[in-house]
Amino acid sequence: MSGTPAVASVRDYLLGLQSRITDACTAVDGTPFLSDAWTKPAGEPLQGSGITRILEGGPVFERAGCGFSHVTGPRLPPSATQHRPELSGAPFEAMGVSLVFHPRNPYAPTVHMNVRMLAATPADGAPVFWFGGGMDLTPCYGFEEDARHFHRACRDALAPFGQDKYPRFKHWCDEYFRLKHRGEQRGIGGVFFDDFSELGFEGGFGMLRAVGDAFLGAYLPILQRRKELPHGERERAFQLYRRGRYVEFNLVWDRGTHFGLQSGGRTESILLSMPPLASWAYQNQPEAGSAEEALYREFLVPREWA
């Protein structure tokens, strides 16, 4: 599959997307990304290569990671076949761009975006392609203006592919990015889709491109509004506490993390989503009527933002 024009076109798009996003973020922060190209050595469960780009300790981004990977493996891991049992054990190829940005300012939200393609060859020999992706926003302090802007950007990106797509994928995002062990949303959501093949290769690839191309317009205006707001130790402490929830979700529930680790992926790149600092506190309760309490009451609940 690796040598086919279809796969090559997805790879070229994803590499270009990674460069566009990291260049735009460098322009905002002033700090260049470290680019770490890697190749899986012979004898490992997965073969392939990728580029991990990471910015740490900048004036705007405390940590920003944006990774591209393109790997092949002898058999799909359980996390990839739970909805496609007929492909269990099939050889596969996977590629994607995944990013998580943790801004320094507590008023600037963390953001996640991922777009990916998987292809598997079952016993009958006919390759099967499917796509996944989306983006979601995780604020520590909620702003209605930001939530509405982000969701409208997601809605508009998906509109050409059917009026059902944004409502479906918005609900899917709310269901997916939920800390079930706490009964709590991770953030204000966005859109999420997985195992998507109903539009065929061209339609699925087109939708992947639409989501990827919409990311900068969805996120950078929010970042620009919040990155220099005055804050103090209270806001910083709450930011680190909320980052702890982010860590919990990624390690306990995230299918992408599980896929990478189960399939023998590159651990350092898989875990680039982790914040540089986080904290936990026993039965922490925000003060009634505070901005911190408003996050739980008004923003960490599924709402129709668009």
PDB file of C-alpha atoms in Angstrom:
ATOM      1  CA  MET A   1       0.000   0.000   0.000  1.00  0.00           C
ATOM      2  CA  SER A   2       2.855   2.415   0.789  1.00  0.00           C
ATOM      3  CA  GLY A   3       3.727   2.936  -2.855  1.00  0.00           C
ATOM      4  CA  THR A   4       0.206   3.732  -4.078  1.00  0.00           C
ATOM      5  CA  PRO A   5      -0.665   7.256  -5.270  1.00  0.00           C
ATOM      6  CA  ALA A   6      -3.525   7.422  -2.746  1.00  0.00           C
ATOM      7  CA  VAL A   7      -1.259   6.786   0.214  1.00  0.00           C
ATOM      8  CA  ALA A   8       1.400   9.141  -1.151  1.00  0.00           C
ATOM      9  CA  SER A   9      -1.141  11.954  -1.488  1.00  0.00           C
ATOM     10  CA  VAL A  10      -2.207  11.571   2.161  1.00  0.00           C
ATOM     11  CA  ARG A  11       1.406  11.541   3.308  1.00  0.00           C
ATOM     12  CA  ASP A  12       2.272  14.679   1.338  1.00  0.00           C
ATOM     13  CA  TYR A  13      -0.741  16.519   2.749  1.00  0.00           C
ATOM     14  CA  LEU A  14       0.049  15.553   6.341  1.00  0.00           C
ATOM     15  CA  LEU A  15       3.691  16.611   6.111  1.00  0.00           C
ATOM     16  CA  GLY A  16       2.625  19.957   4.683  1.00  0.00           C
ATOM     17  CA  LEU A  17       0.016  20.400   7.418  1.00  0.00           C
ATOM     18  CA  GLN A  18       2.589  19.767  10.143  1.00  0.00           C
ATOM     19  CA  SER A  19       4.898  22.407   8.667  1.00  0.00           C
ATOM     20  CA  ARG A  20       2.128  24.988   8.244  1.00  0.00           C
ATOM     21  CA  ILE A  21       0.947  24.616  11.833  1.00  0.00           C
ATOM     22  CA  THR A  22       4.370  24.676  13.466  1.00  0.00           C
ATOM     23  CA  ASP A  23       5.487  27.644  11.340  1.00  0.00           C
ATOM     24  CA  ALA A  24       2.373  29.586  12.395  1.00  0.00           C
ATOM     25  CA  CYS A  25       2.965  28.790  16.071  1.00  0.00           C
ATOM     26  CA  THR A  26       6.613  29.816  15.845  1.00  0.00           C
ATOM     27  CA  ALA A  27       5.440  33.151  14.446  1.00  0.00           C
ATOM     28  CA  VAL A  28       3.225  33.615  17.534  1.00  0.00           C
ATOM     29  CA  ASP A  29       5.740  32.414  20.130  1.00  0.00           C
ATOM     30  CA  GLY A  30       9.030  33.494  18.560  1.00  0.00           C
ATOM     31  CA  THR A  31      10.601  30.133  19.425  1.00  0.00           C
ATOM     32  CA  PRO A  32      11.422  27.563  16.734  1.00  0.00           C
ATOM     33  CA  PHE A  33      10.287  23.968  17.112  1.00  0.00           C
ATOM     34  CA  LEU A  34      12.912  21.296  17.630  1.00  0.00           C
ATOM     35  CA  SER A  35      12.500  18.845  14.742  1.00  0.00           C
ATOM     36  CA  ASP A  36      13.325  15.232  15.589  1.00  0.00           C
ATOM     37  CA  ALA A  37      13.157  12.852  12.611  1.00  0.00           C
ATOM     38  CA  TRP A  38      13.033   9.198  13.625  1.00  0.00           C
ATOM     39  CA  THR A  39      12.982   5.756  12.042  1.00  0.00           C
ATOM     40  CA  LYS A  40      11.915   2.526  13.699  1.00  0.00           C
ATOM     41  CA  PRO A  41      14.892   0.150  13.820  1.00  0.00           C
ATOM     42  CA  ALA A  42      14.736  -3.304  12.241  1.00  0.00           C
ATOM     43  CA  GLY A  43      13.293  -6.013  14.457  1.00  0.00           C
ATOM     44  CA  GLU A  44      10.702  -3.843  16.228  1.00  0.00           C
ATOM     45  CA  PRO A  45       6.951  -4.647  15.988  1.00  0.00           C
ATOM     46  CA  LEU A  46       6.327  -1.547  13.850  1.00  0.00           C
ATOM     47  CA  GLN A  47       8.318  -0.273  10.919  1.00  0.00           C
ATOM     48  CA  GLY A  48       8.227   3.252   9.599  1.00  0.00           C
ATOM     49  CA  SER A  49       9.299   6.784  10.347  1.00  0.00           C
ATOM     50  CA  GLY A  50       8.098  10.158  11.480  1.00  0.00           C
ATOM     51  CA  ILE A  51       8.954  13.681  12.528  1.00  0.00           C
ATOM     52  CA  THR A  52       8.298  14.915  16.045  1.00  0.00           C
ATOM     53  CA  ARG A  53       8.328  18.689  16.412  1.00  0.00           C
ATOM     54  CA  ILE A  54       8.383  20.091  19.915  1.00  0.00           C
ATOM     55  CA  LEU A  55       8.548  23.589  21.412  1.00  0.00           C
ATOM     56  CA  GLU A  56       9.217  23.846  25.147  1.00  0.00           C
ATOM     57  CA  GLY A  57       9.705  26.802  27.455  1.00  0.00           C
ATOM     58  CA  GLY A  58       8.535  29.527  25.082  1.00  0.00           C
ATOM     59  CA  PRO A  59       6.936  32.795  26.196  1.00  0.00           C
ATOM     60  CA  VAL A  60       3.525  31.701  24.817  1.00  0.00           C
ATOM     61  CA  PHE A  61       3.716  27.903  24.718  1.00  0.00           C
ATOM     62  CA  GLU A  62       4.952  26.114  27.792  1.00  0.00           C
ATOM     63  CA  ARG A  63       4.909  22.950  25.697  1.00  0.00           C
ATOM     64  CA  ALA A  64       3.673  22.417  22.154  1.00  0.00           C
ATOM     65  CA  GLY A  65       4.084  19.114  20.354  1.00  0.00           C
ATOM     66  CA  CYS A  66       3.112  18.310  16.769  1.00  0.00           C
ATOM     67  CA  GLY A  67       4.021  14.890  15.439  1.00  0.00           C
ATOM     68  CA  PHE A  68       3.810  13.144  12.072  1.00  0.00           C
ATOM     69  CA  SER A  69       4.117   9.376  11.862  1.00  0.00           C
ATOM     70  CA  HIS A  70       3.825   6.791   9.096  1.00  0.00           C
ATOM     71  CA  VAL A  71       4.113   3.195  10.219  1.00  0.00           C
ATOM     72  CA  THR A  72       3.280  -0.333   9.111  1.00  0.00           C
ATOM     73  CA  GLY A  73       2.693  -3.394  11.240  1.00  0.00           C
ATOM     74  CA  PRO A  74       1.977  -7.114  10.854  1.00  0.00           C
ATOM     75  CA  ARG A  75      -1.341  -7.050  12.733  1.00  0.00           C
ATOM     76  CA  LEU A  76      -3.792  -4.436  13.953  1.00  0.00           C
ATOM     77  CA  PRO A  77      -3.837  -4.007  17.754  1.00  0.00           C
ATOM     78  CA  PRO A  78      -7.091  -4.501  19.704  1.00  0.00           C
ATOM     79  CA  SER A  79      -7.673  -0.735  20.057  1.00  0.00           C
ATOM     80  CA  ALA A  80      -8.011  -0.452  16.260  1.00  0.00           C
ATOM     81  CA  THR A  81     -10.328  -3.419  15.671  1.00  0.00           C
ATOM     82  CA  GLN A  82     -12.888  -3.098  18.459  1.00  0.00           C
ATOM     83  CA  HIS A  83     -15.348  -1.733  15.857  1.00  0.00           C
ATOM     84  CA  ARG A  84     -13.985  -3.837  12.962  1.00  0.00           C
ATOM     85  CA  PRO A  85     -13.565  -7.419  14.206  1.00  0.00           C
ATOM     86  CA  GLU A  86     -13.304  -8.705  10.628  1.00  0.00           C
ATOM     87  CA  LEU A  87      -9.894  -6.974  10.418  1.00  0.00           C
ATOM     88  CA  SER A  88      -8.519  -8.499  13.594  1.00  0.00           C
ATOM     89  CA  GLY A  89      -4.949  -9.591  12.986  1.00  0.00           C
ATOM     90  CA  ALA A  90      -4.692  -7.980   9.529  1.00  0.00           C
ATOM     91  CA  PRO A  91      -1.468  -6.200   8.488  1.00  0.00           C
ATOM     92  CA  PHE A  92      -1.900  -2.432   8.501  1.00  0.00           C
ATOM     93  CA  GLU A  93      -0.511   0.958   7.600  1.00  0.00           C
ATOM     94  CA  ALA A  94      -1.208   4.111   9.598  1.00  0.00           C
ATOM     95  CA  MET A  95      -0.237   7.738   9.227  1.00  0.00           C
ATOM     96  CA  GLY A  96      -1.332  10.948  10.835  1.00  0.00           C
ATOM     97  CA  VAL A  97      -0.564  14.286  12.406  1.00  0.00           C
ATOM     98  CA  SER A  98      -1.345  14.766  16.080  1.00  0.00           C
ATOM     99  CA  LEU A  99      -0.783  17.854  18.192  1.00  0.00           C
ATOM    100  CA  VAL A 100      -1.365  19.128  21.697  1.00  0.00           C
ATOM    101  CA  PHE A 101      -0.463  22.696  22.693  1.00  0.00           C
ATOM    102  CA  HIS A 102      -0.209  23.710  26.356  1.00  0.00           C
ATOM    103  CA  PRO A 103       0.006  27.528  26.592  1.00  0.00           C
ATOM    104  CA  ARG A 104       1.767  29.195  29.494  1.00  0.00           C
ATOM    105  CA  ASN A 105      -1.068  31.608  30.361  1.00  0.00           C
ATOM    106  CA  PRO A 106      -3.841  29.886  32.400  1.00  0.00           C
ATOM    107  CA  TYR A 107      -6.482  31.851  30.466  1.00  0.00           C
ATOM    108  CA  ALA A 108      -5.287  30.423  27.133  1.00  0.00           C
ATOM    109  CA  PRO A 109      -6.799  26.971  26.547  1.00  0.00           C
ATOM    110  CA  THR A 110      -5.016  23.750  25.755  1.00  0.00           C
ATOM    111  CA  VAL A 111      -5.891  22.436  22.313  1.00  0.00           C
ATOM    112  CA  HIS A 112      -5.700  19.021  20.655  1.00  0.00           C
ATOM    113  CA  MET A 113      -6.000  18.140  16.979  1.00  0.00           C
ATOM    114  CA  ASN A 114      -5.486  14.851  15.172  1.00  0.00           C
ATOM    115  CA  VAL A 115      -6.043  13.693  11.597  1.00  0.00           C
ATOM    116  CA  ARG A 116      -5.155  10.184  10.498  1.00  0.00           C
ATOM    117  CA  MET A 117      -5.634   7.458   7.936  1.00  0.00           C
ATOM    118  CA  LEU A 118      -5.495   3.718   8.537  1.00  0.00           C
ATOM    119  CA  ALA A 119      -5.406   1.016   5.898  1.00  0.00           C
ATOM    120  CA  ALA A 120      -5.553  -2.729   6.467  1.00  0.00           C
ATOM    121  CA  THR A 121      -5.336  -5.717   4.166  1.00  0.00           C
ATOM    122  CA  PRO A 122      -7.676  -8.527   5.270  1.00  0.00           C
ATOM    123  CA  ALA A 123      -7.345 -12.137   4.143  1.00  0.00           C
ATOM    124  CA  ASP A 124      -9.133 -11.509   0.826  1.00  0.00           C
ATOM    125  CA  GLY A 125      -6.362  -9.097  -0.163  1.00  0.00           C
ATOM    126  CA  ALA A 126      -8.457  -5.979  -0.866  1.00  0.00           C
ATOM    127  CA  PRO A 127      -7.143  -2.968   1.114  1.00  0.00           C
ATOM    128  CA  VAL A 128      -9.623  -1.226   3.401  1.00  0.00           C
ATOM    129  CA  PHE A 129      -9.130   2.499   4.129  1.00  0.00           C
ATOM    130  CA  TRP A 130     -10.650   4.545   6.907  1.00  0.00           C
ATOM    131  CA  PHE A 131     -10.088   7.936   8.463  1.00  0.00           C
ATOM    132  CA  GLY A 132     -10.275   9.590  11.839  1.00  0.00           C
ATOM    133  CA  GLY A 133      -9.652  12.929  13.409  1.00  0.00           C
ATOM    134  CA  GLY A 134     -11.025  16.057  14.963  1.00  0.00           C
ATOM    135  CA  MET A 135     -10.068  18.837  17.332  1.00  0.00           C
ATOM    136  CA  ASP A 136     -11.132  19.843  20.817  1.00  0.00           C
ATOM    137  CA  LEU A 137     -10.519  22.690  23.234  1.00  0.00           C
ATOM    138  CA  THR A 138      -9.716  22.368  26.943  1.00  0.00           C
ATOM    139  CA  PRO A 139      -9.872  25.661  28.842  1.00  0.00           C
ATOM    140  CA  CYS A 140      -9.003  26.156  32.489  1.00  0.00           C
ATOM    141  CA  TYR A 141     -11.092  29.345  32.499  1.00  0.00           C
ATOM    142  CA  GLY A 142     -14.162  29.452  30.318  1.00  0.00           C
ATOM    143  CA  PHE A 143     -15.056  32.198  27.819  1.00  0.00           C
ATOM    144  CA  GLU A 144     -18.291  31.930  25.846  1.00  0.00           C
ATOM    145  CA  GLU A 145     -16.759  33.881  22.971  1.00  0.00           C
ATOM    146  CA  ASP A 146     -13.958  31.339  22.622  1.00  0.00           C
ATOM    147  CA  ALA A 147     -16.212  28.300  22.802  1.00  0.00           C
ATOM    148  CA  ARG A 148     -18.580  29.654  20.178  1.00  0.00           C
ATOM    149  CA  HIS A 149     -15.760  30.625  17.820  1.00  0.00           C
ATOM    150  CA  PHE A 150     -14.111  27.204  18.068  1.00  0.00           C
ATOM    151  CA  HIS A 151     -17.311  25.262  17.495  1.00  0.00           C
ATOM    152  CA  ARG A 152     -18.410  27.438  14.599  1.00  0.00           C
ATOM    153  CA  ALA A 153     -15.069  26.847  12.901  1.00  0.00           C
ATOM    154  CA  CYS A 154     -15.595  23.092  13.324  1.00  0.00           C
ATOM    155  CA  ARG A 155     -19.162  23.328  12.011  1.00  0.00           C
ATOM    156  CA  ASP A 156     -18.134  25.326   8.952  1.00  0.00           C
ATOM    157  CA  ALA A 157     -15.275  22.967   8.108  1.00  0.00           C
ATOM    158  CA  LEU A 158     -17.634  19.981   8.007  1.00  0.00           C
ATOM    159  CA  ALA A 159     -20.586  21.684   6.265  1.00  0.00           C
ATOM    160  CA  PRO A 160     -19.542  20.661   2.704  1.00  0.00           C
ATOM    161  CA  PHE A 161     -19.736  16.991   3.695  1.00  0.00           C
ATOM    162  CA  GLY A 162     -23.336  17.020   4.882  1.00  0.00           C
ATOM    163  CA  GLN A 163     -25.362  18.896   7.463  1.00  0.00           C
ATOM    164  CA  ASP A 164     -25.381  15.805   9.672  1.00  0.00           C
ATOM    165  CA  LYS A 165     -21.602  15.739  10.156  1.00  0.00           C
ATOM    166  CA  TYR A 166     -21.093  18.526  12.691  1.00  0.00           C
ATOM    167  CA  PRO A 167     -23.962  17.455  15.013  1.00  0.00           C
ATOM    168  CA  ARG A 168     -22.841  13.800  14.815  1.00  0.00           C
ATOM    169  CA  PHE A 169     -19.174  14.492  15.366  1.00  0.00           C
ATOM    170  CA  LYS A 170     -19.834  17.133  18.032  1.00  0.00           C
ATOM    171  CA  HIS A 171     -21.863  14.591  20.026  1.00  0.00           C
ATOM    172  CA  TRP A 172     -19.197  11.946  19.403  1.00  0.00           C
ATOM    173  CA  CYS A 173     -16.562  14.350  20.739  1.00  0.00           C
ATOM    174  CA  ASP A 174     -18.597  15.021  23.883  1.00  0.00           C
ATOM    175  CA  GLU A 175     -18.968  11.282  24.447  1.00  0.00           C
ATOM    176  CA  TYR A 176     -15.340  10.469  23.701  1.00  0.00           C
ATOM    177  CA  PHE A 177     -13.502  13.224  25.605  1.00  0.00           C
ATOM    178  CA  ARG A 178     -15.143  12.389  28.898  1.00  0.00           C
ATOM    179  CA  LEU A 179     -13.394  11.232  32.048  1.00  0.00           C
ATOM    180  CA  LYS A 180     -15.820   8.427  32.807  1.00  0.00           C
ATOM    181  CA  HIS A 181     -14.176   7.637  36.119  1.00  0.00           C
ATOM    182  CA  ARG A 182     -14.965  11.184  37.285  1.00  0.00           C
ATOM    183  CA  GLY A 183     -18.208  11.806  35.374  1.00  0.00           C
ATOM    184  CA  GLU A 184     -16.648  14.935  33.917  1.00  0.00           C
ATOM    185  CA  GLN A 185     -15.974  16.367  30.453  1.00  0.00           C
ATOM    186  CA  ARG A 186     -12.332  17.018  29.562  1.00  0.00           C
ATOM    187  CA  GLY A 187     -13.145  20.392  28.039  1.00  0.00           C
ATOM    188  CA  ILE A 188     -15.697  22.135  25.832  1.00  0.00           C
ATOM    189  CA  GLY A 189     -15.276  19.604  23.032  1.00  0.00           C
ATOM    190  CA  GLY A 190     -15.216  20.220  19.309  1.00  0.00           C
ATOM    191  CA  VAL A 191     -15.555  17.416  16.773  1.00  0.00           C
ATOM    192  CA  PHE A 192     -14.327  13.829  16.688  1.00  0.00           C
ATOM    193  CA  PHE A 193     -14.736  11.013  14.176  1.00  0.00           C
ATOM    194  CA  ASP A 194     -13.140   7.597  13.940  1.00  0.00           C
ATOM    195  CA  ASP A 195     -13.318   4.478  11.767  1.00  0.00           C
ATOM    196  CA  PHE A 196     -14.881   6.686   9.078  1.00  0.00           C
ATOM    197  CA  SER A 197     -15.254   5.227   5.582  1.00  0.00           C
ATOM    198  CA  GLU A 198     -18.838   6.023   4.530  1.00  0.00           C
ATOM    199  CA  LEU A 199     -17.764   8.694   1.981  1.00  0.00           C
ATOM    200  CA  GLY A 200     -15.160   6.463   0.335  1.00  0.00           C
ATOM    201  CA  PHE A 201     -11.479   7.286   0.043  1.00  0.00           C
ATOM    202  CA  GLU A 202     -11.850  10.650  -1.718  1.00  0.00           C
ATOM    203  CA  GLY A 203     -14.632  11.850   0.567  1.00  0.00           C
ATOM    204  CA  GLY A 204     -12.873  10.709   3.717  1.00  0.00           C
ATOM    205  CA  PHE A 205      -9.586  12.283   2.650  1.00  0.00           C
ATOM    206  CA  GLY A 206     -11.423  15.485   1.768  1.00  0.00           C
ATOM    207  CA  MET A 207     -12.979  15.643   5.213  1.00  0.00           C
ATOM    208  CA  LEU A 208      -9.610  14.991   6.835  1.00  0.00           C
ATOM    209  CA  ARG A 209      -8.147  17.919   4.886  1.00  0.00           C
ATOM    210  CA  ALA A 210     -11.058  20.184   5.834  1.00  0.00           C
ATOM    211  CA  VAL A 211     -10.505  19.541   9.543  1.00  0.00           C
ATOM    212  CA  GLY A 212      -6.742  19.950   9.283  1.00  0.00           C
ATOM    213  CA  ASP A 213      -7.027  23.165   7.271  1.00  0.00           C
ATOM    214  CA  ALA A 214      -9.520  24.657   9.758  1.00  0.00           C
ATOM    215  CA  PHE A 215      -7.315  24.235  12.809  1.00  0.00           C
ATOM    216  CA  LEU A 216      -5.297  27.446  12.747  1.00  0.00           C
ATOM    217  CA  GLY A 217      -8.370  29.595  12.157  1.00  0.00           C
ATOM    218  CA  ALA A 218     -10.190  27.834  14.983  1.00  0.00           C
ATOM    219  CA  TYR A 219      -7.436  28.185  17.581  1.00  0.00           C
ATOM    220  CA  LEU A 220      -5.072  31.089  16.911  1.00  0.00           C
ATOM    221  CA  PRO A 221      -7.642  33.909  17.393  1.00  0.00           C
ATOM    222  CA  ILE A 222      -8.454  32.459  20.832  1.00  0.00           C
ATOM    223  CA  LEU A 223      -4.780  32.196  21.723  1.00  0.00           C
ATOM    224  CA  GLN A 224      -4.143  35.778  20.646  1.00  0.00           C
ATOM    225  CA  ARG A 225      -6.982  37.026  22.872  1.00  0.00           C
ATOM    226  CA  ARG A 226      -5.802  35.192  25.988  1.00  0.00           C
ATOM    227  CA  LYS A 227      -2.020  34.775  25.855  1.00  0.00           C
ATOM    228  CA  GLU A 228      -1.177  38.028  27.655  1.00  0.00           C
ATOM    229  CA  LEU A 229      -4.036  38.345  30.167  1.00  0.00           C
ATOM    230  CA  PRO A 230      -2.787  39.165  33.683  1.00  0.00           C
ATOM    231  CA  HIS A 231      -2.857  36.223  36.123  1.00  0.00           C
ATOM    232  CA  GLY A 232      -1.386  35.175  39.448  1.00  0.00           C
ATOM    233  CA  GLU A 233      -0.538  32.177  41.602  1.00  0.00           C
ATOM    234  CA  ARG A 234      -4.188  31.181  42.058  1.00  0.00           C
ATOM    235  CA  GLU A 235      -4.760  30.861  38.308  1.00  0.00           C
ATOM    236  CA  ARG A 236      -1.468  29.021  37.839  1.00  0.00           C
ATOM    237  CA  ALA A 237      -2.322  26.520  40.581  1.00  0.00           C
ATOM    238  CA  PHE A 238      -5.722  25.835  39.008  1.00  0.00           C
ATOM    239  CA  GLN A 239      -4.134  25.417  35.581  1.00  0.00           C
ATOM    240  CA  LEU A 240      -1.776  22.732  36.918  1.00  0.00           C
ATOM    241  CA  TYR A 241      -4.662  20.992  38.690  1.00  0.00           C
ATOM    242  CA  ARG A 242      -6.750  20.908  35.500  1.00  0.00           C
ATOM    243  CA  ARG A 243      -3.764  19.618  33.556  1.00  0.00           C
ATOM    244  CA  GLY A 244      -3.837  16.619  35.866  1.00  0.00           C
ATOM    245  CA  ARG A 245      -7.236  15.754  34.396  1.00  0.00           C
ATOM    246  CA  TYR A 246      -5.698  15.952  30.918  1.00  0.00           C
ATOM    247  CA  VAL A 247      -3.049  13.427  31.910  1.00  0.00           C
ATOM    248  CA  GLU A 248      -5.682  11.107  33.377  1.00  0.00           C
ATOM    249  CA  PHE A 249      -7.717  11.088  30.177  1.00  0.00           C
ATOM    250  CA  ASN A 250      -4.766  10.483  27.877  1.00  0.00           C
ATOM    251  CA  LEU A 251      -3.428   7.566  29.891  1.00  0.00           C
ATOM    252  CA  VAL A 252      -6.696   5.918  30.900  1.00  0.00           C
ATOM    253  CA  TRP A 253      -9.113   6.491  28.009  1.00  0.00           C
ATOM    254  CA  ASP A 254      -7.444   7.756  24.840  1.00  0.00           C
ATOM    255  CA  ARG A 255      -7.577   5.202  22.009  1.00  0.00           C
ATOM    256  CA  GLY A 256      -4.745   6.899  20.123  1.00  0.00           C
ATOM    257  CA  THR A 257      -2.406   6.539  23.077  1.00  0.00           C
ATOM    258  CA  HIS A 258      -3.461   2.917  23.532  1.00  0.00           C
ATOM    259  CA  PHE A 259      -3.036   2.181  19.796  1.00  0.00           C
ATOM    260  CA  GLY A 260       0.480   3.605  19.787  1.00  0.00           C
ATOM    261  CA  LEU A 261       1.614   1.760  22.893  1.00  0.00           C
ATOM    262  CA  GLN A 262      -0.096  -1.543  22.031  1.00  0.00           C
ATOM    263  CA  SER A 263       1.334  -1.586  18.502  1.00  0.00           C
ATOM    264  CA  GLY A 264       4.902  -0.867  19.577  1.00  0.00           C
ATOM    265  CA  GLY A 265       4.979   2.790  18.566  1.00  0.00           C
ATOM    266  CA  ARG A 266       7.594   5.331  19.593  1.00  0.00           C
ATOM    267  CA  THR A 267       6.786   6.128  23.217  1.00  0.00           C
ATOM    268  CA  GLU A 268       8.500   9.522  23.311  1.00  0.00           C
ATOM    269  CA  SER A 269       6.385  10.717  20.375  1.00  0.00           C
ATOM    270  CA  ILE A 270       3.150   9.122  21.614  1.00  0.00           C
ATOM    271  CA  LEU A 271       3.441  10.964  24.926  1.00  0.00           C
ATOM    272  CA  LEU A 272       4.257  14.388  23.461  1.00  0.00           C
ATOM    273  CA  SER A 273       0.709  15.347  24.486  1.00  0.00           C
ATOM    274  CA  MET A 274       1.656  15.424  28.158  1.00  0.00           C
ATOM    275  CA  PRO A 275       1.997  18.822  29.854  1.00  0.00           C
ATOM    276  CA  PRO A 276       5.400  19.718  31.311  1.00  0.00           C
ATOM    277  CA  LEU A 277       3.870  20.232  34.759  1.00  0.00           C
ATOM    278  CA  ALA A 278       0.631  19.039  36.369  1.00  0.00           C
ATOM    279  CA  SER A 279      -0.697  18.556  39.887  1.00  0.00           C
ATOM    280  CA  TRP A 280      -3.302  16.625  41.853  1.00  0.00           C
ATOM    281  CA  ALA A 281      -5.127  17.485  45.073  1.00  0.00           C
ATOM    282  CA  TYR A 282      -7.394  15.353  47.225  1.00  0.00           C
ATOM    283  CA  GLN A 283     -11.090  16.292  46.886  1.00  0.00           C
ATOM    284  CA  ASN A 284     -10.332  19.783  45.645  1.00  0.00           C
ATOM    285  CA  GLN A 285     -13.498  21.913  45.609  1.00  0.00           C
ATOM    286  CA  PRO A 286     -13.551  25.337  43.904  1.00  0.00           C
ATOM    287  CA  GLU A 287     -14.920  28.286  45.837  1.00  0.00           C
ATOM    288  CA  ALA A 288     -18.626  28.895  45.234  1.00  0.00           C
ATOM    289  CA  GLY A 289     -19.224  31.713  42.777  1.00  0.00           C
ATOM    290  CA  SER A 290     -15.598  31.741  41.559  1.00  0.00           C
ATOM    291  CA  ALA A 291     -14.354  31.589  37.986  1.00  0.00           C
ATOM    292  CA  GLU A 292     -12.974  28.139  38.769  1.00  0.00           C
ATOM    293  CA  GLU A 293     -16.399  26.931  39.900  1.00  0.00           C
ATOM    294  CA  ALA A 294     -17.971  28.430  36.768  1.00  0.00           C
ATOM    295  CA  LEU A 295     -15.748  26.222  34.617  1.00  0.00           C
ATOM    296  CA  TYR A 296     -17.427  23.124  36.040  1.00  0.00           C
ATOM    297  CA  ARG A 297     -20.938  24.566  36.115  1.00  0.00           C
ATOM    298  CA  GLU A 298     -21.044  26.284  32.710  1.00  0.00           C
ATOM    299  CA  PHE A 299     -18.328  24.809  30.495  1.00  0.00           C
ATOM    300  CA  LEU A 300     -17.554  21.208  31.491  1.00  0.00           C
ATOM    301  CA  VAL A 301     -21.034  20.165  30.437  1.00  0.00           C
ATOM    302  CA  PRO A 302     -22.120  19.351  26.876  1.00  0.00           C
ATOM    303  CA  ARG A 303     -23.700  22.435  25.284  1.00  0.00           C
ATOM    304  CA  GLU A 304     -24.757  23.562  21.830  1.00  0.00           C
ATOM    305  CA  TRP A 305     -22.066  26.179  21.255  1.00  0.00           C
ATOM    306  CA  ALA A 306     -22.327  26.770  17.503  1.00  0.00           C
TER     307      ALA A 306
END
